[in-house]
Amino acid sequence: MQKLKLKSYYKVLGFQGSDQLAQRLKELGIQINESLYIQTKIPLGGPYVVRFKNAHIALRKDELECLKLQATE
Amino acid sequence: MSETTSHRVIAFLGSPNSGKTTLFNWITGNRFKTVNYPGATVDYFVGTSHKGYEHMIHVADTPGTYSLIPFSPEEEVTYKLLFENKSNHDISKNIVVVVDATQLSRHLVLVRQAQAAGFNVTIALTMIDLLKEDNLNVDLLKLSELTGCEVYPIDGQLGGGVNELIDGLNKANGNSESFTPSLKNLKHDFASEAQEISELCLKQKSTGQLLKSVQNTETWDHFLLHPIFGLALFAAIMTGLFTSIFWLATPFMDALDSYASGLAGWSFVQLGEGLFADFISNGIIASFGAVIVFVPQIFILFVGIGLLEDSGYLARAASLIDRPLSMVGLNGRSFVPILSGFACAVPAMMAARTIGSKKERWITLFIIPFMTCSARLPVYALLLSFLFFGSKAILPGIVLAIIYIGSLIIGGISAAILNRILKDEKPSAFMLELPLYRKPKFKVVLLNALSKTYGYIKRAGPIIFVLSVFIWLGTNFPNYEETDATVKVQSSYLGQAGHAIEPLFEPMGVDWRVGVGLLSAFAAREVFVSTLAIIFNITDGSEEQITTSLIKNMQTASFPNGELIFTPVTVIGLILFFMFALQCISTTGVAIKEMKSVKFALYQLVAMNVAAYFITVIFVQSCYLLGFH
Ligand SMILES: Nc1nc2c(ncn2[C@@H]2O[C@H](COP(=O)(O)OP(=O)(O)OP(=O)(O)O)[C@@H](O)[C@H]2O)c(=O)[nH]1
């Protein structure tokens, strides 16, 4: 897993892993080149909270791993 | 209102929290709850436009869905309605996609997908007020041109634009022919197209207001999702919610209690103290009074959950608890169903439709009836009032808190066991949209709580009434004129039947009368209280005692050998029984429907009740062996 920094911006380079999860991420509105802000991580190994297009979504590490991300800032 | 030009039902689709139910309510004049929690609607509802509008159209509110390719059972509801159409409704080719203007690029994905399936899409654009606060506006003509849809701006708060939408839909629906949607092109990636359209339609420069609301939410999240502070606050909020059920409700409960017993006594005298007076006061009023007393607690619980939902916190709470729940085979999405289970298992089981994995749903549905639902409250409140008679109100409050936590622990242990036994056929996932925080709308929350409390009374009322009549008749006849109360009851129909089943209840330390109460509780748990109220009024009460409460009667109730029936040991045993037992016909009915499996419901029914019986018997008999009574 790529090491993700909290309170940082990432660019979505592509989708990987489970097709079903990738499809759902696309339907949620995430697309290639999307700017994704990793806001925080829920305590005790809980999900990440990410923001894109002014929406906040909580998703587990496994789901986040379906996105190829590149740090932008 | 003009007659409808078509009986076809127009489905309203949209992502969770986009404002579908709010719009549906404006159209139909309904008061279905609309709250700030994604996934609040888990079934579809069909309605007709309100008389006040010029045209009559038939509309269906559907559960929120991001896509027409379903990911969870609640999304399947929408899928089945549109593609399989097994309902009795003739679904129109014209559908409405409700689009949140602040999420234009994301919500247009569904518009494109619906068009790809062959639907004639009309866009209802909501949340424009929020966009306007940011000095932004959507170019409606451009949006219509680029999407090929009719676009109607809707003011979700005041109902503006609804009339125009109904007119437009009425016109379009008049020409609609029957058609079969296509599943072929649904997997196409519509996100970039949606993004492009959105950029072209949102022209003005943002003042940053929307971003400010987003940042405000993130500042709140910084505290509310903080590793220490966030978890402590979560625990505090949950404790606050459940303790308020007691300290806030007590004065109202006391007032209702004295009113109900006063009314029973008064009506007995007013009605001439004969058979009919006895039936009305000792049968009907006493049994209703015993249950009505607990309505304030139920109302407060509904208000508490409503406030959490509407503030936007509930979705965070579900995320906070995702990890601990996933350790026992559950999901963060199980949180809201489990929490609702503290009010009533029926809507709670339906709320579990938002869980995608079948195994996680299975486990969630299985453990929901362990939660201390509002129907158990009257029972616990009665048993605890007996245990702590005359002592400070805080003591029963603390024990009740332990019962609540205990039900969670029992649910957790059962979930962990089931997690080991059951196999997974689909990996678990957790993706939950977190709405922006906002000040809860108290009026809406109160109205919702009132309508749910009313629903509770409406559901429980007829069952209590029918059983009360049977139990009163059963304990008073055939020897109503008999002056010796013991002989009268022993020889009554219910007394004879009760004696036949007494051996089953003896190991629990109780007599046939409590046994009858326990059996009647299978209709609805709270009936236990009303049944005891009738049986003990007759067997242990004289006419002078009509106004004395059920507790007083319980304190003196005894076996034929003079030993008291209700002792700390037997009362704790009864509490344990109610903690484990599944005694609700409606819950079993919903379990069959939700899991589409009679086997599941039977497993649940047998497992919980067998466990309840043996745990109670083991507890009571062990206490006796150790010399406690
Ligand atoms: N400011 C504003 N709020 C709105 C508008 N329309 C709806 N809301 C609020 O948005 C929240 C979500 O609305 P709902 O109607 O429950 O949304 P839904 O699409 O039915 O949600 P699900 O049941 O999750 O599918 C509620 O709190 C509404 O009061 C609007 O036009 N403006």
Tab-separated table of C-alpha atoms in Angstrom, chain A residues 7 15 18-32 34 37 39-60 62-63, chain B residues 66-67 69 71 75 103 105-106 113 186-187 189 191-192 195 210-211 214 217-218 221-222 225-227 231 319-320 322-323 326 330-331 360 426 428-434 436:
chain	number	residue	atom	x	y	z
A	7	LYS	CA	-4.247	16.431	5.289
A	15	PHE	CA	-8.108	2.347	-10.773
A	18	SER	CA	-11.557	-5.228	-7.491
A	19	ASP	CA	-13.606	-4.216	-10.535
A	20	GLN	CA	-16.714	-3.920	-8.448
A	21	LEU	CA	-15.138	-1.513	-5.976
A	22	ALA	CA	-13.526	0.490	-8.776
A	23	GLN	CA	-16.903	0.744	-10.508
A	24	ARG	CA	-18.494	2.017	-7.308
A	25	LEU	CA	-15.756	4.610	-6.808
A	26	LYS	CA	-16.384	5.865	-10.329
A	27	GLU	CA	-20.116	6.018	-9.653
A	28	LEU	CA	-19.421	8.037	-6.535
A	29	GLY	CA	-17.900	10.571	-8.929
A	30	ILE	CA	-14.173	9.808	-8.675
A	31	GLN	CA	-12.441	9.967	-12.040
A	32	ILE	CA	-8.934	9.862	-13.421
A	34	GLU	CA	-9.453	13.759	-9.785
A	37	TYR	CA	-7.887	15.428	-0.235
A	39	GLN	CA	-8.764	14.729	5.451
A	40	THR	CA	-8.313	12.333	8.313
A	41	LYS	CA	-8.314	8.750	9.463
A	42	ILE	CA	-10.849	7.470	11.957
A	43	PRO	CA	-9.192	6.302	15.217
A	44	LEU	CA	-8.424	2.649	16.016
A	45	GLY	CA	-7.645	1.625	12.449
A	46	GLY	CA	-10.956	2.912	11.104
A	47	PRO	CA	-11.732	4.242	7.632
A	48	TYR	CA	-10.174	7.259	5.923
A	49	VAL	CA	-12.206	10.389	5.305
A	50	VAL	CA	-11.511	11.852	1.877
A	51	ARG	CA	-12.878	14.906	0.134
A	52	PHE	CA	-13.377	15.409	-3.576
A	53	LYS	CA	-15.737	17.768	-5.394
A	54	ASN	CA	-16.875	19.215	-2.040
A	55	ALA	CA	-18.134	15.826	-0.849
A	56	HIS	CA	-16.765	13.847	2.087
A	57	ILE	CA	-16.654	10.090	1.948
A	58	ALA	CA	-15.480	7.622	4.551
A	59	LEU	CA	-13.878	4.542	3.042
A	60	ARG	CA	-11.688	1.747	4.264
A	62	ASP	CA	-9.012	-1.612	1.006
A	63	GLU	CA	-11.292	0.652	-0.989
B	66	TYR	CA	-25.418	6.211	-6.890
B	67	SER	CA	-25.872	3.899	-9.799
B	69	ILE	CA	-25.929	-1.225	-10.989
B	71	PHE	CA	-24.278	-2.517	-4.720
B	75	GLU	CA	-30.081	-0.108	-4.235
B	103	GLN	CA	-22.862	18.002	-6.285
B	105	SER	CA	-20.761	16.718	-11.492
B	106	ARG	CA	-21.242	13.673	-9.252
B	113	GLN	CA	-26.740	6.198	-16.785
B	186	LEU	CA	-24.776	0.904	-17.801
B	187	LYS	CA	-21.109	0.149	-17.130
B	189	ASP	CA	-17.719	5.472	-17.394
B	191	ALA	CA	-17.893	10.520	-14.712
B	192	SER	CA	-15.778	12.619	-17.075
B	195	GLN	CA	-17.731	16.632	-14.996
B	210	LEU	CA	-19.609	26.494	-0.068
B	211	LEU	CA	-15.956	25.842	0.544
B	214	VAL	CA	-16.969	22.320	3.794
B	217	THR	CA	-17.400	20.647	8.665
B	218	GLU	CA	-13.728	19.621	8.559
B	221	ASP	CA	-14.528	16.679	12.241
B	222	HIS	CA	-11.130	17.510	13.653
B	225	LEU	CA	-13.293	12.291	14.830
B	226	HIS	CA	-10.283	12.909	17.075
B	227	PRO	CA	-8.629	9.691	18.362
B	231	LEU	CA	-14.183	8.511	20.908
B	319	SER	CA	-17.613	5.547	10.521
B	320	LEU	CA	-16.188	5.735	14.049
B	322	ASP	CA	-16.802	0.639	11.598
B	323	ARG	CA	-13.522	-0.864	12.759
B	326	SER	CA	-15.847	-5.222	11.581
B	330	LEU	CA	-20.370	-6.400	11.252
B	331	ASN	CA	-19.961	-3.152	9.318
B	360	GLU	CA	-22.790	-8.791	7.445
B	426	LYS	CA	-18.450	-11.234	-1.150
B	428	SER	CA	-16.944	-6.514	2.905
B	429	ALA	CA	-16.804	-2.831	1.951
B	430	PHE	CA	-17.513	0.441	3.696
B	431	MET	CA	-18.078	3.598	1.692
B	432	LEU	CA	-20.291	6.176	3.318
B	433	GLU	CA	-20.918	9.739	2.269
B	434	LEU	CA	-20.619	12.106	5.230
B	436	LEU	CA	-22.127	18.511	6.000
